[in-house]
Amino acid sequence: MPTLFTRIINGEIPSQKVFEDDAVVAFRDVNPVAPKHILVVPRQEITRLDQVTDDDEALLGRLLRTAAKVAAQEGLKDYRLVINNGAGAGQSVFHLHVHILGGRPLSWPPG
Ligand code: 5GP
């Protein structure tokens, strides 16, 4: 079964895509928690951060670099990147993704 995000990437489920290349796709979160809330997702189905192997570590750099590019494209200067790893940390879609959050002041520590 393809993941929800694979179905979005493939266009089976509509989304507002803001970036895509051969490895990574970024689209707006359907339930934004900040004025700018974008998900940066690898095409490769990796369940969660702790399932990334050494063979795939370059993909993590690609995800972060893409997140920074997308944030700049969105006009964000200050923003936060979040990866929820596991249900107890708030992960609800088990296809690795980076949240870009911005457009409002972000408090610390997060909840
Ligand atoms: P997680 O909780 O796994 O870190 O983040 C999953 C994110 O996916 C949530 O912020 C949620 O709002 C978003 N999401 C869930 N379903 C959809 C969908 O169908 N379309 C889009 N664009 N985002 C979704």
CSV table of C-alpha atoms and ligand atoms in Angstrom, one decimal:
chain,number,residue,atom,x,y,z
A,1,MET,CA,0.0,0.0,0.0
A,2,PRO,CA,1.5,3.4,-0.9
A,3,THR,CA,1.6,5.9,1.9
A,4,LEU,CA,-0.7,8.9,2.0
A,5,PHE,CA,2.3,11.1,1.0
A,6,THR,CA,3.1,8.9,-1.9
A,7,ARG,CA,-0.5,9.3,-3.1
A,8,ILE,CA,-0.1,13.0,-2.8
A,9,ILE,CA,3.2,13.0,-4.6
A,10,ASN,CA,1.6,10.9,-7.4
A,11,GLY,CA,-1.3,13.4,-7.7
A,12,GLU,CA,-3.9,10.8,-6.6
A,13,ILE,CA,-4.8,13.1,-3.7
A,14,PRO,CA,-4.8,16.9,-4.5
A,15,SER,CA,-2.3,19.2,-2.8
A,16,GLN,CA,-0.7,22.5,-3.2
A,17,LYS,CA,2.8,21.6,-4.3
A,18,VAL,CA,5.4,24.3,-4.0
A,19,PHE,CA,8.5,22.4,-5.1
A,20,GLU,CA,9.4,19.1,-6.7
A,21,ASP,CA,12.5,17.4,-8.2
A,22,ASP,CA,13.7,13.9,-8.7
A,23,ALA,CA,14.1,13.1,-5.0
A,24,VAL,CA,11.9,15.5,-3.0
A,25,VAL,CA,8.5,17.1,-3.1
A,26,ALA,CA,7.1,20.0,-1.0
A,27,PHE,CA,3.5,20.8,-0.5
A,28,ARG,CA,1.3,22.9,1.9
A,29,ASP,CA,0.0,21.2,5.0
A,30,VAL,CA,-3.8,20.7,4.8
A,31,ASN,CA,-4.1,21.6,8.5
A,32,PRO,CA,-1.6,24.5,8.9
A,33,VAL,CA,-0.5,25.4,12.4
A,34,ALA,CA,1.4,28.5,11.2
A,35,PRO,CA,0.7,31.0,8.3
A,36,LYS,CA,3.3,29.1,6.4
A,37,HIS,CA,3.3,25.3,7.0
A,38,ILE,CA,4.9,23.2,4.3
A,39,LEU,CA,5.9,19.5,4.3
A,40,VAL,CA,9.1,18.5,2.6
A,41,VAL,CA,8.9,14.8,1.7
A,42,PRO,CA,11.3,12.4,0.0
A,43,ARG,CA,9.8,10.4,-2.9
A,44,GLN,CA,11.4,7.4,-1.3
A,45,GLU,CA,9.1,5.8,1.3
A,46,ILE,CA,11.0,5.8,4.5
A,47,THR,CA,8.8,5.3,7.6
A,48,ARG,CA,10.5,7.6,10.0
A,49,LEU,CA,13.8,9.3,10.8
A,50,ASP,CA,15.2,6.4,12.8
A,51,GLN,CA,14.7,4.1,9.8
A,52,VAL,CA,17.1,6.1,7.6
A,53,THR,CA,20.2,4.0,6.9
A,54,ASP,CA,23.8,5.1,6.2
A,55,ASP,CA,23.0,4.3,2.5
A,56,ASP,CA,20.3,7.0,2.5
A,57,GLU,CA,22.0,9.6,4.6
A,58,ALA,CA,22.6,11.9,1.6
A,59,LEU,CA,18.8,12.1,1.3
A,60,LEU,CA,18.7,13.8,4.7
A,61,GLY,CA,21.0,16.6,3.5
A,62,ARG,CA,18.9,16.9,0.4
A,63,LEU,CA,15.7,17.3,2.6
A,64,LEU,CA,17.2,20.0,4.7
A,65,ARG,CA,18.8,21.8,1.8
A,66,THR,CA,15.4,21.7,0.0
A,67,ALA,CA,13.6,22.9,3.1
A,68,ALA,CA,15.9,26.0,3.3
A,69,LYS,CA,15.4,26.7,-0.4
A,70,VAL,CA,11.6,26.4,-0.1
A,71,ALA,CA,11.6,28.6,3.0
A,72,ALA,CA,13.5,31.2,1.0
A,73,GLN,CA,11.1,30.8,-1.9
A,74,GLU,CA,8.2,31.5,0.5
A,75,GLY,CA,9.9,34.6,1.7
A,76,LEU,CA,10.6,33.2,5.2
A,77,LYS,CA,13.7,34.6,7.0
A,78,ASP,CA,13.0,33.1,10.4
A,79,TYR,CA,11.4,29.7,10.5
A,80,ARG,CA,11.5,26.3,12.2
A,81,LEU,CA,12.0,22.8,10.8
A,82,VAL,CA,10.4,19.9,12.7
A,83,ILE,CA,10.7,16.1,12.2
A,84,ASN,CA,8.4,14.2,14.4
A,85,ASN,CA,9.8,10.7,15.0
A,86,GLY,CA,7.2,8.3,16.3
A,87,ALA,CA,3.6,8.6,17.5
A,88,GLY,CA,4.7,9.7,20.9
A,89,ALA,CA,6.4,12.7,19.3
A,90,GLY,CA,3.4,13.6,17.2
A,91,GLN,CA,4.1,11.7,14.1
A,92,SER,CA,0.8,10.8,12.4
A,93,VAL,CA,1.9,10.0,8.8
A,94,PHE,CA,4.5,7.3,8.6
A,95,HIS,CA,6.4,8.6,5.6
A,96,LEU,CA,9.4,10.7,6.6
A,97,HIS,CA,8.9,14.4,6.3
A,98,VAL,CA,10.2,17.8,7.5
A,99,HIS,CA,7.7,20.5,8.5
A,100,ILE,CA,8.6,24.1,7.7
A,101,LEU,CA,6.8,26.4,10.1
A,102,GLY,CA,6.9,30.2,9.7
A,103,GLY,CA,5.1,33.4,9.4
A,104,ARG,CA,4.5,33.9,13.1
A,105,PRO,CA,6.6,34.1,16.2
A,106,LEU,CA,7.5,30.6,17.4
A,107,SER,CA,8.0,30.0,21.1
A,108,TRP,CA,10.5,27.7,22.7
A,109,PRO,CA,10.4,25.0,24.0
A,110,PRO,CA,7.8,23.5,21.7
A,111,GLY,CA,5.0,21.5,23.3
B,1,5GP,P1,3.2,14.4,11.4
B,1,5GP,O1,2.1,14.6,12.4
B,1,5GP,O2,3.2,13.0,10.9
B,1,5GP,O3,4.5,15.0,11.8
B,1,5GP,O4,2.7,15.4,10.2
B,1,5GP,C1,1.8,15.0,9.3
B,1,5GP,C2,1.2,16.2,8.7
B,1,5GP,O5,0.5,15.8,7.5
B,1,5GP,C3,0.2,16.9,9.6
B,1,5GP,O6,0.6,18.2,9.9
B,1,5GP,C4,-1.1,16.9,8.8
B,1,5GP,O7,-1.9,18.1,8.9
B,1,5GP,C5,-0.6,16.7,7.3
B,1,5GP,N1,-1.5,16.0,6.5
B,1,5GP,C6,-2.3,14.9,6.8
B,1,5GP,N2,-3.1,14.5,5.8
B,1,5GP,C7,-2.8,15.4,4.8
B,1,5GP,C8,-3.3,15.6,3.4
B,1,5GP,O8,-4.1,14.8,3.0
B,1,5GP,N3,-2.8,16.6,2.7
B,1,5GP,C9,-1.9,17.5,3.2
B,1,5GP,N4,-1.4,18.4,2.4
B,1,5GP,N5,-1.4,17.3,4.5
B,1,5GP,C10,-1.8,16.3,5.2
